[in-house]
Amino acid sequence: MSTTPVVRAEHLRKSYGSTLAVQDVSLTVERGEIYGVLGRNGAGKTTTVEMIAGLRRPDGGTVEVLGLDPTTQAAALHERVGLQLQESAMPDRLRVREALDLYASFYPDPADPVDLLDLLGLTAKKDTAFKDLSGGQKQRLSVALALVGRPELAILDELTTGLDPHARRETWAVVEAIRDAGVTIILVTHLMEEAERLCDRIALIASGRVAAVGTPTEIVTLAQGEQVLRVRP
Ligand code: ATP
């Protein structure tokens, strides 16, 4: 089995005009783990994962994903990385199964929509229009769509923002099921409880920098100000 990391980012930097969104982010994501990118709103989390996903070009630093350079090999990368970004939108009347079939038509060897509906707990909603789904169901559909291409890496950005506690717990179970199916996951969140519950390792991002990397226990302890962590990207 290969031990090459799924993601290796070194000293990433990105500005929007005069806003320095990401100042210095280095991180390494290993195969099979749920890797948390945790931080407050505006910390630079989304910009970081957009650079990893090849959606934004870094101003500085390097990133390698599944052995590919996102700045020059984005098309090849997009076949192997599933993206669920904040604020996914769909035509109101599109039904769940129709959305999956549409996305599946973009891939030569898509996942079976029946399996995805089952994995995401959406089988009973397959004929429901997007506008009639609950917030949690919409989020789970957006994850299903990110998985249609059988990605090796899934990037999930603020998946449970706006959900009630019950829907949040259901969504967490889905994230664990995806990991158990063999997909490496980068989970972007501002919720400590979510990162603690789901992640194998967490990078704590503050003001565009990696403040610390550690296990959930280490990061929770750090956040309580009781211990200074060795940064281990
Ligand atoms: P959030 O959870 O609120 O999205 P985040 O940790 O993901 O926060 P980013 O979205 O990466 O952080 O934003 C980092 C900084 O860059 C913030 O100050 C934000 O206002 C700014 N920013 C993000 N995207 C843009 C953009 N397209 N144009 C200008 N500034 C931006």
PDB file of C-alpha atoms and ligand atoms in Angstrom:
ATOM      1  CA  MET A   1       0.000   0.000   0.000  1.00  0.00           C
ATOM      2  CA  SER A   2       1.287   3.447  -0.927  1.00  0.00           C
ATOM      3  CA  THR A   3       2.220   5.738   1.930  1.00  0.00           C
ATOM      4  CA  THR A   4       2.344   8.836  -0.255  1.00  0.00           C
ATOM      5  CA  PRO A   5       0.144  11.498   1.339  1.00  0.00           C
ATOM      6  CA  VAL A   6      -3.081  12.356  -0.447  1.00  0.00           C
ATOM      7  CA  VAL A   7      -2.365  16.067   0.047  1.00  0.00           C
ATOM      8  CA  ARG A   8       0.925  17.781   0.719  1.00  0.00           C
ATOM      9  CA  ALA A   9       0.691  21.574   0.934  1.00  0.00           C
ATOM     10  CA  GLU A  10       3.676  23.723   1.834  1.00  0.00           C
ATOM     11  CA  HIS A  11       3.651  27.388   2.749  1.00  0.00           C
ATOM     12  CA  LEU A  12       0.514  28.254   0.789  1.00  0.00           C
ATOM     13  CA  ARG A  13      -0.245  31.932   0.479  1.00  0.00           C
ATOM     14  CA  LYS A  14      -3.168  33.791  -1.102  1.00  0.00           C
ATOM     15  CA  SER A  15      -4.379  37.402  -1.095  1.00  0.00           C
ATOM     16  CA  TYR A  16      -7.533  39.025  -2.420  1.00  0.00           C
ATOM     17  CA  GLY A  17      -6.435  42.580  -3.178  1.00  0.00           C
ATOM     18  CA  SER A  18      -5.130  43.906   0.113  1.00  0.00           C
ATOM     19  CA  THR A  19      -6.716  41.047   2.159  1.00  0.00           C
ATOM     20  CA  LEU A  20      -4.136  38.425   3.068  1.00  0.00           C
ATOM     21  CA  ALA A  21      -6.533  35.438   3.315  1.00  0.00           C
ATOM     22  CA  VAL A  22      -3.920  32.685   3.647  1.00  0.00           C
ATOM     23  CA  GLN A  23      -0.497  33.706   4.954  1.00  0.00           C
ATOM     24  CA  ASP A  24       1.321  30.416   5.504  1.00  0.00           C
ATOM     25  CA  VAL A  25      -0.473  27.073   5.470  1.00  0.00           C
ATOM     26  CA  SER A  26       1.344  23.739   5.373  1.00  0.00           C
ATOM     27  CA  LEU A  27      -0.485  20.478   5.898  1.00  0.00           C
ATOM     28  CA  THR A  28      -0.306  16.798   5.016  1.00  0.00           C
ATOM     29  CA  VAL A  29      -3.373  14.605   4.639  1.00  0.00           C
ATOM     30  CA  GLU A  30      -2.830  10.842   4.820  1.00  0.00           C
ATOM     31  CA  ARG A  31      -4.890   8.266   2.938  1.00  0.00           C
ATOM     32  CA  GLY A  32      -8.028   7.124   4.716  1.00  0.00           C
ATOM     33  CA  GLU A  33      -8.215   9.807   7.363  1.00  0.00           C
ATOM     34  CA  ILE A  34     -10.755  12.493   8.126  1.00  0.00           C
ATOM     35  CA  TYR A  35      -8.613  15.612   8.319  1.00  0.00           C
ATOM     36  CA  GLY A  36     -10.229  18.608   9.947  1.00  0.00           C
ATOM     37  CA  VAL A  37      -9.547  22.190   8.893  1.00  0.00           C
ATOM     38  CA  LEU A  38     -10.875  24.065  11.903  1.00  0.00           C
ATOM     39  CA  GLY A  39     -11.055  27.797  12.463  1.00  0.00           C
ATOM     40  CA  ARG A  40     -13.250  30.828  12.914  1.00  0.00           C
ATOM     41  CA  ASN A  41     -15.115  32.524  10.094  1.00  0.00           C
ATOM     42  CA  GLY A  42     -12.612  34.343   7.914  1.00  0.00           C
ATOM     43  CA  ALA A  43      -9.622  32.314   9.131  1.00  0.00           C
ATOM     44  CA  GLY A  44      -8.748  31.219   5.585  1.00  0.00           C
ATOM     45  CA  LYS A  45     -10.179  27.689   5.552  1.00  0.00           C
ATOM     46  CA  THR A  46     -12.173  27.904   2.322  1.00  0.00           C
ATOM     47  CA  THR A  47      -9.369  29.647   0.468  1.00  0.00           C
ATOM     48  CA  THR A  48      -7.010  26.879   1.607  1.00  0.00           C
ATOM     49  CA  VAL A  49      -9.200  24.039   0.345  1.00  0.00           C
ATOM     50  CA  GLU A  50      -9.946  25.917  -2.883  1.00  0.00           C
ATOM     51  CA  MET A  51      -6.193  25.983  -3.570  1.00  0.00           C
ATOM     52  CA  ILE A  52      -5.996  22.256  -2.771  1.00  0.00           C
ATOM     53  CA  ALA A  53      -8.891  21.600  -5.137  1.00  0.00           C
ATOM     54  CA  GLY A  54      -7.336  23.584  -7.984  1.00  0.00           C
ATOM     55  CA  LEU A  55     -10.054  26.250  -7.895  1.00  0.00           C
ATOM     56  CA  ARG A  56      -7.672  29.020  -6.872  1.00  0.00           C
ATOM     57  CA  ARG A  57      -4.045  29.541  -7.789  1.00  0.00           C
ATOM     58  CA  PRO A  58      -1.769  30.160  -4.789  1.00  0.00           C
ATOM     59  CA  ASP A  59       0.318  33.338  -4.760  1.00  0.00           C
ATOM     60  CA  GLY A  60       3.048  31.321  -3.092  1.00  0.00           C
ATOM     61  CA  GLY A  61       3.881  27.858  -1.809  1.00  0.00           C
ATOM     62  CA  THR A  62       3.316  24.444  -3.360  1.00  0.00           C
ATOM     63  CA  VAL A  63       0.565  21.861  -3.242  1.00  0.00           C
ATOM     64  CA  GLU A  64       0.392  18.278  -4.476  1.00  0.00           C
ATOM     65  CA  VAL A  65      -2.844  16.270  -4.448  1.00  0.00           C
ATOM     66  CA  LEU A  66      -2.887  12.565  -5.357  1.00  0.00           C
ATOM     67  CA  GLY A  67       0.484  13.114  -7.012  1.00  0.00           C
ATOM     68  CA  LEU A  68      -0.904  15.934  -9.186  1.00  0.00           C
ATOM     69  CA  ASP A  69      -0.220  19.668  -9.289  1.00  0.00           C
ATOM     70  CA  PRO A  70      -3.604  21.428  -9.007  1.00  0.00           C
ATOM     71  CA  THR A  71      -2.255  24.537 -10.728  1.00  0.00           C
ATOM     72  CA  THR A  72      -1.433  22.682 -13.951  1.00  0.00           C
ATOM     73  CA  GLN A  73      -3.407  19.411 -13.760  1.00  0.00           C
ATOM     74  CA  ALA A  74      -6.807  20.562 -12.516  1.00  0.00           C
ATOM     75  CA  ALA A  75      -8.798  18.513 -15.037  1.00  0.00           C
ATOM     76  CA  ALA A  76      -7.134  15.252 -14.015  1.00  0.00           C
ATOM     77  CA  LEU A  77      -7.542  16.230 -10.390  1.00  0.00           C
ATOM     78  CA  HIS A  78     -11.264  16.914 -10.688  1.00  0.00           C
ATOM     79  CA  GLU A  79     -11.835  13.323 -11.817  1.00  0.00           C
ATOM     80  CA  ARG A  80     -10.415  12.109  -8.495  1.00  0.00           C
ATOM     81  CA  VAL A  81     -11.527  14.742  -6.000  1.00  0.00           C
ATOM     82  CA  GLY A  82     -15.141  15.254  -4.898  1.00  0.00           C
ATOM     83  CA  LEU A  83     -16.062  18.775  -3.872  1.00  0.00           C
ATOM     84  CA  GLN A  84     -18.918  19.843  -1.673  1.00  0.00           C
ATOM     85  CA  LEU A  85     -18.596  23.570  -1.214  1.00  0.00           C
ATOM     86  CA  GLN A  86     -20.645  26.013   0.831  1.00  0.00           C
ATOM     87  CA  GLU A  87     -23.978  27.141  -0.581  1.00  0.00           C
ATOM     88  CA  SER A  88     -24.606  24.515  -3.237  1.00  0.00           C
ATOM     89  CA  ALA A  89     -27.676  25.388  -5.270  1.00  0.00           C
ATOM     90  CA  MET A  90     -29.895  23.341  -7.584  1.00  0.00           C
ATOM     91  CA  PRO A  91     -32.873  24.131  -9.792  1.00  0.00           C
ATOM     92  CA  ASP A  92     -35.901  24.040  -7.466  1.00  0.00           C
ATOM     93  CA  ARG A  93     -37.840  21.413  -9.371  1.00  0.00           C
ATOM     94  CA  LEU A  94     -34.987  18.994 -10.006  1.00  0.00           C
ATOM     95  CA  ARG A  95     -35.657  15.743  -8.166  1.00  0.00           C
ATOM     96  CA  VAL A  96     -32.987  13.997  -6.108  1.00  0.00           C
ATOM     97  CA  ARG A  97     -32.608  11.043  -8.460  1.00  0.00           C
ATOM     98  CA  GLU A  98     -32.583  13.325 -11.527  1.00  0.00           C
ATOM     99  CA  ALA A  99     -29.767  15.398 -10.020  1.00  0.00           C
ATOM    100  CA  LEU A 100     -27.731  12.261  -9.372  1.00  0.00           C
ATOM    101  CA  ASP A 101     -28.357  10.919 -12.877  1.00  0.00           C
ATOM    102  CA  LEU A 102     -27.351  14.276 -14.365  1.00  0.00           C
ATOM    103  CA  TYR A 103     -24.073  14.332 -12.451  1.00  0.00           C
ATOM    104  CA  ALA A 104     -23.458  10.653 -13.227  1.00  0.00           C
ATOM    105  CA  SER A 105     -23.683  11.452 -16.953  1.00  0.00           C
ATOM    106  CA  PHE A 106     -20.496  13.549 -16.623  1.00  0.00           C
ATOM    107  CA  TYR A 107     -18.373  10.544 -15.600  1.00  0.00           C
ATOM    108  CA  PRO A 108     -17.324   7.470 -17.589  1.00  0.00           C
ATOM    109  CA  ASP A 109     -17.610   5.160 -14.575  1.00  0.00           C
ATOM    110  CA  PRO A 110     -19.923   6.807 -12.037  1.00  0.00           C
ATOM    111  CA  ALA A 111     -21.017   5.375  -8.717  1.00  0.00           C
ATOM    112  CA  ASP A 112     -24.400   3.645  -8.727  1.00  0.00           C
ATOM    113  CA  PRO A 113     -27.021   6.290  -7.761  1.00  0.00           C
ATOM    114  CA  VAL A 114     -28.961   3.611  -5.835  1.00  0.00           C
ATOM    115  CA  ASP A 115     -25.903   2.958  -3.649  1.00  0.00           C
ATOM    116  CA  LEU A 116     -25.345   6.687  -3.100  1.00  0.00           C
ATOM    117  CA  LEU A 117     -28.973   7.257  -2.104  1.00  0.00           C
ATOM    118  CA  ASP A 118     -28.601   4.442   0.405  1.00  0.00           C
ATOM    119  CA  LEU A 119     -25.256   5.719   1.749  1.00  0.00           C
ATOM    120  CA  LEU A 120     -26.616   9.244   2.183  1.00  0.00           C
ATOM    121  CA  GLY A 121     -29.955   8.130   3.682  1.00  0.00           C
ATOM    122  CA  LEU A 122     -31.901   9.631   0.761  1.00  0.00           C
ATOM    123  CA  THR A 123     -33.582   6.572  -0.732  1.00  0.00           C
ATOM    124  CA  ALA A 124     -37.038   7.638   0.489  1.00  0.00           C
ATOM    125  CA  LYS A 125     -36.470  11.100  -1.007  1.00  0.00           C
ATOM    126  CA  LYS A 126     -35.374  10.042  -4.478  1.00  0.00           C
ATOM    127  CA  ASP A 127     -38.480  11.515  -6.168  1.00  0.00           C
ATOM    128  CA  THR A 128     -38.555  14.673  -4.061  1.00  0.00           C
ATOM    129  CA  ALA A 129     -37.865  18.045  -5.696  1.00  0.00           C
ATOM    130  CA  PHE A 130     -34.844  19.995  -4.411  1.00  0.00           C
ATOM    131  CA  LYS A 131     -37.045  22.813  -3.048  1.00  0.00           C
ATOM    132  CA  ASP A 132     -38.979  20.345  -0.865  1.00  0.00           C
ATOM    133  CA  LEU A 133     -35.909  18.890   0.872  1.00  0.00           C
ATOM    134  CA  SER A 134     -34.967  19.891   4.416  1.00  0.00           C
ATOM    135  CA  GLY A 135     -31.675  21.711   4.996  1.00  0.00           C
ATOM    136  CA  GLY A 136     -29.997  18.489   6.093  1.00  0.00           C
ATOM    137  CA  GLN A 137     -31.305  16.586   3.075  1.00  0.00           C
ATOM    138  CA  LYS A 138     -30.026  19.304   0.733  1.00  0.00           C
ATOM    139  CA  GLN A 139     -26.618  19.052   2.353  1.00  0.00           C
ATOM    140  CA  ARG A 140     -26.609  15.269   2.036  1.00  0.00           C
ATOM    141  CA  LEU A 141     -27.613  15.552  -1.627  1.00  0.00           C
ATOM    142  CA  SER A 142     -24.683  17.914  -2.200  1.00  0.00           C
ATOM    143  CA  VAL A 143     -22.406  15.283  -0.670  1.00  0.00           C
ATOM    144  CA  ALA A 144     -23.938  12.546  -2.837  1.00  0.00           C
ATOM    145  CA  LEU A 145     -23.221  14.682  -5.895  1.00  0.00           C
ATOM    146  CA  ALA A 146     -19.622  15.130  -4.757  1.00  0.00           C
ATOM    147  CA  LEU A 147     -19.285  11.334  -4.567  1.00  0.00           C
ATOM    148  CA  VAL A 148     -20.782  10.472  -7.976  1.00  0.00           C
ATOM    149  CA  GLY A 149     -17.372  10.365  -9.633  1.00  0.00           C
ATOM    150  CA  ARG A 150     -16.037   7.832  -7.072  1.00  0.00           C
ATOM    151  CA  PRO A 151     -13.451  10.286  -5.696  1.00  0.00           C
ATOM    152  CA  GLU A 152     -10.433   9.206  -3.676  1.00  0.00           C
ATOM    153  CA  LEU A 153     -10.573  12.503  -1.765  1.00  0.00           C
ATOM    154  CA  ALA A 154     -13.734  14.357  -0.712  1.00  0.00           C
ATOM    155  CA  ILE A 155     -13.607  17.982   0.443  1.00  0.00           C
ATOM    156  CA  LEU A 156     -16.582  18.910   2.611  1.00  0.00           C
ATOM    157  CA  ASP A 157     -16.875  22.619   3.478  1.00  0.00           C
ATOM    158  CA  GLU A 158     -19.097  23.688   6.415  1.00  0.00           C
ATOM    159  CA  LEU A 159     -21.352  20.734   5.818  1.00  0.00           C
ATOM    160  CA  THR A 160     -23.523  21.186   8.895  1.00  0.00           C
ATOM    161  CA  THR A 161     -23.725  24.967   9.101  1.00  0.00           C
ATOM    162  CA  GLY A 162     -27.344  25.969   9.653  1.00  0.00           C
ATOM    163  CA  LEU A 163     -28.531  22.469  10.554  1.00  0.00           C
ATOM    164  CA  ASP A 164     -30.354  21.638  13.768  1.00  0.00           C
ATOM    165  CA  PRO A 165     -28.629  19.235  16.188  1.00  0.00           C
ATOM    166  CA  HIS A 166     -30.567  16.192  14.953  1.00  0.00           C
ATOM    167  CA  ALA A 167     -29.771  16.846  11.269  1.00  0.00           C
ATOM    168  CA  ARG A 168     -26.183  17.577  12.257  1.00  0.00           C
ATOM    169  CA  ARG A 169     -25.811  14.191  13.951  1.00  0.00           C
ATOM    170  CA  GLU A 170     -27.343  12.437  10.934  1.00  0.00           C
ATOM    171  CA  THR A 171     -24.873  14.218   8.684  1.00  0.00           C
ATOM    172  CA  TRP A 172     -21.958  13.203  10.910  1.00  0.00           C
ATOM    173  CA  ALA A 173     -22.986   9.557  10.556  1.00  0.00           C
ATOM    174  CA  VAL A 174     -22.896   9.997   6.784  1.00  0.00           C
ATOM    175  CA  VAL A 175     -19.374  11.445   6.905  1.00  0.00           C
ATOM    176  CA  GLU A 176     -18.218   8.416   8.888  1.00  0.00           C
ATOM    177  CA  ALA A 177     -19.886   6.072   6.395  1.00  0.00           C
ATOM    178  CA  ILE A 178     -18.039   7.774   3.536  1.00  0.00           C
ATOM    179  CA  ARG A 179     -14.719   7.368   5.349  1.00  0.00           C
ATOM    180  CA  ASP A 180     -15.565   3.725   6.038  1.00  0.00           C
ATOM    181  CA  ALA A 181     -16.179   3.309   2.293  1.00  0.00           C
ATOM    182  CA  GLY A 182     -12.489   4.188   1.778  1.00  0.00           C
ATOM    183  CA  VAL A 183     -12.652   7.870   0.835  1.00  0.00           C
ATOM    184  CA  THR A 184     -10.136  10.277   2.382  1.00  0.00           C
ATOM    185  CA  ILE A 185     -11.933  13.373   3.680  1.00  0.00           C
ATOM    186  CA  ILE A 186     -10.963  16.987   4.334  1.00  0.00           C
ATOM    187  CA  LEU A 187     -13.626  18.421   6.616  1.00  0.00           C
ATOM    188  CA  VAL A 188     -13.773  22.213   6.873  1.00  0.00           C
ATOM    189  CA  THR A 189     -15.603  23.416   9.953  1.00  0.00           C
ATOM    190  CA  HIS A 190     -15.768  26.184  12.542  1.00  0.00           C
ATOM    191  CA  LEU A 191     -17.334  23.779  15.070  1.00  0.00           C
ATOM    192  CA  MET A 192     -14.935  22.286  17.603  1.00  0.00           C
ATOM    193  CA  GLU A 193     -17.509  19.663  18.583  1.00  0.00           C
ATOM    194  CA  GLU A 194     -17.811  18.509  14.978  1.00  0.00           C
ATOM    195  CA  ALA A 195     -14.065  18.304  14.446  1.00  0.00           C
ATOM    196  CA  GLU A 196     -13.622  16.487  17.745  1.00  0.00           C
ATOM    197  CA  ARG A 197     -16.323  13.975  16.955  1.00  0.00           C
ATOM    198  CA  LEU A 198     -15.261  13.149  13.376  1.00  0.00           C
ATOM    199  CA  CYS A 199     -11.620  13.913  12.696  1.00  0.00           C
ATOM    200  CA  ASP A 200      -8.518  11.782  13.041  1.00  0.00           C
ATOM    201  CA  ARG A 201      -6.364  14.911  12.942  1.00  0.00           C
ATOM    202  CA  ILE A 202      -7.151  18.597  12.941  1.00  0.00           C
ATOM    203  CA  ALA A 203      -5.307  21.636  11.605  1.00  0.00           C
ATOM    204  CA  LEU A 204      -6.278  24.677  13.608  1.00  0.00           C
ATOM    205  CA  ILE A 205      -6.239  27.691  11.278  1.00  0.00           C
ATOM    206  CA  ALA A 206      -6.049  31.226  12.651  1.00  0.00           C
ATOM    207  CA  SER A 207      -5.480  34.413  10.642  1.00  0.00           C
ATOM    208  CA  GLY A 208      -4.403  32.472   7.570  1.00  0.00           C
ATOM    209  CA  ARG A 209      -1.826  30.353   9.389  1.00  0.00           C
ATOM    210  CA  VAL A 210      -1.695  26.842  10.836  1.00  0.00           C
ATOM    211  CA  ALA A 211      -1.678  27.467  14.567  1.00  0.00           C
ATOM    212  CA  ALA A 212      -1.389  23.750  15.392  1.00  0.00           C
ATOM    213  CA  VAL A 213      -1.956  20.251  14.053  1.00  0.00           C
ATOM    214  CA  GLY A 214      -2.904  17.390  16.314  1.00  0.00           C
ATOM    215  CA  THR A 215      -5.413  14.800  17.378  1.00  0.00           C
ATOM    216  CA  PRO A 216      -8.807  16.067  18.516  1.00  0.00           C
ATOM    217  CA  THR A 217      -7.766  15.600  22.136  1.00  0.00           C
ATOM    218  CA  GLU A 218      -4.619  17.653  21.626  1.00  0.00           C
ATOM    219  CA  ILE A 219      -6.440  20.422  19.798  1.00  0.00           C
ATOM    220  CA  VAL A 220      -9.259  20.630  22.329  1.00  0.00           C
ATOM    221  CA  THR A 221      -6.700  20.874  25.090  1.00  0.00           C
ATOM    222  CA  LEU A 222      -4.848  23.556  23.198  1.00  0.00           C
ATOM    223  CA  ALA A 223      -8.038  25.485  22.617  1.00  0.00           C
ATOM    224  CA  GLN A 224      -8.597  25.455  26.352  1.00  0.00           C
ATOM    225  CA  GLY A 225      -5.203  27.111  26.704  1.00  0.00           C
ATOM    226  CA  GLU A 226      -3.716  24.349  28.832  1.00  0.00           C
ATOM    227  CA  GLN A 227      -0.972  23.132  26.549  1.00  0.00           C
ATOM    228  CA  VAL A 228       1.232  24.356  23.748  1.00  0.00           C
ATOM    229  CA  LEU A 229       1.343  21.935  20.874  1.00  0.00           C
ATOM    230  CA  ARG A 230       4.233  20.961  18.707  1.00  0.00           C
ATOM    231  CA  VAL A 231       3.146  21.934  15.194  1.00  0.00           C
ATOM    232  CA  ARG A 232       3.222  18.791  13.076  1.00  0.00           C
ATOM    233  CA  PRO A 233       1.833  19.602   9.605  1.00  0.00           C
TER     234      PRO A 233
HETATM  235  P1  ATP B   1     -15.787  31.328   6.254  1.00  0.00           P
HETATM  236  O1  ATP B   1     -16.113  30.126   7.042  1.00  0.00           O
HETATM  237  O2  ATP B   1     -16.458  32.585   6.747  1.00  0.00           O
HETATM  238  O3  ATP B   1     -15.925  31.142   4.762  1.00  0.00           O
HETATM  239  P2  ATP B   1     -12.968  30.865   6.033  1.00  0.00           P
HETATM  240  O4  ATP B   1     -12.152  30.476   7.202  1.00  0.00           O
HETATM  241  O5  ATP B   1     -13.349  29.809   5.080  1.00  0.00           O
HETATM  242  O6  ATP B   1     -14.253  31.637   6.519  1.00  0.00           O
HETATM  243  P3  ATP B   1     -12.071  32.374   3.760  1.00  0.00           P
HETATM  244  O7  ATP B   1     -13.434  32.257   3.127  1.00  0.00           O
HETATM  245  O8  ATP B   1     -10.965  31.631   3.128  1.00  0.00           O
HETATM  246  O9  ATP B   1     -12.139  31.989   5.298  1.00  0.00           O
HETATM  247  O10 ATP B   1     -11.721  33.926   3.849  1.00  0.00           O
HETATM  248  C1  ATP B   1     -10.476  34.411   4.362  1.00  0.00           C
HETATM  249  C2  ATP B   1     -10.451  35.916   4.173  1.00  0.00           C
HETATM  250  O11 ATP B   1     -10.457  36.242   2.805  1.00  0.00           O
HETATM  251  C3  ATP B   1     -11.637  36.644   4.791  1.00  0.00           C
HETATM  252  O12 ATP B   1     -11.190  37.880   5.293  1.00  0.00           O
HETATM  253  C4  ATP B   1     -12.564  36.859   3.623  1.00  0.00           C
HETATM  254  O13 ATP B   1     -13.379  37.985   3.825  1.00  0.00           O
HETATM  255  C5  ATP B   1     -11.584  37.053   2.489  1.00  0.00           C
HETATM  256  N1  ATP B   1     -12.128  36.553   1.187  1.00  0.00           N
HETATM  257  C6  ATP B   1     -12.524  35.301   0.920  1.00  0.00           C
HETATM  258  N2  ATP B   1     -12.914  35.175  -0.356  1.00  0.00           N
HETATM  259  C7  ATP B   1     -12.753  36.414  -0.922  1.00  0.00           C
HETATM  260  C8  ATP B   1     -12.969  36.937  -2.226  1.00  0.00           C
HETATM  261  N3  ATP B   1     -13.433  36.182  -3.236  1.00  0.00           N
HETATM  262  N4  ATP B   1     -12.695  38.248  -2.424  1.00  0.00           N
HETATM  263  C9  ATP B   1     -12.218  39.026  -1.432  1.00  0.00           C
HETATM  264  N5  ATP B   1     -11.978  38.585  -0.169  1.00  0.00           N
HETATM  265  C10 ATP B   1     -12.242  37.297   0.084  1.00  0.00           C
END
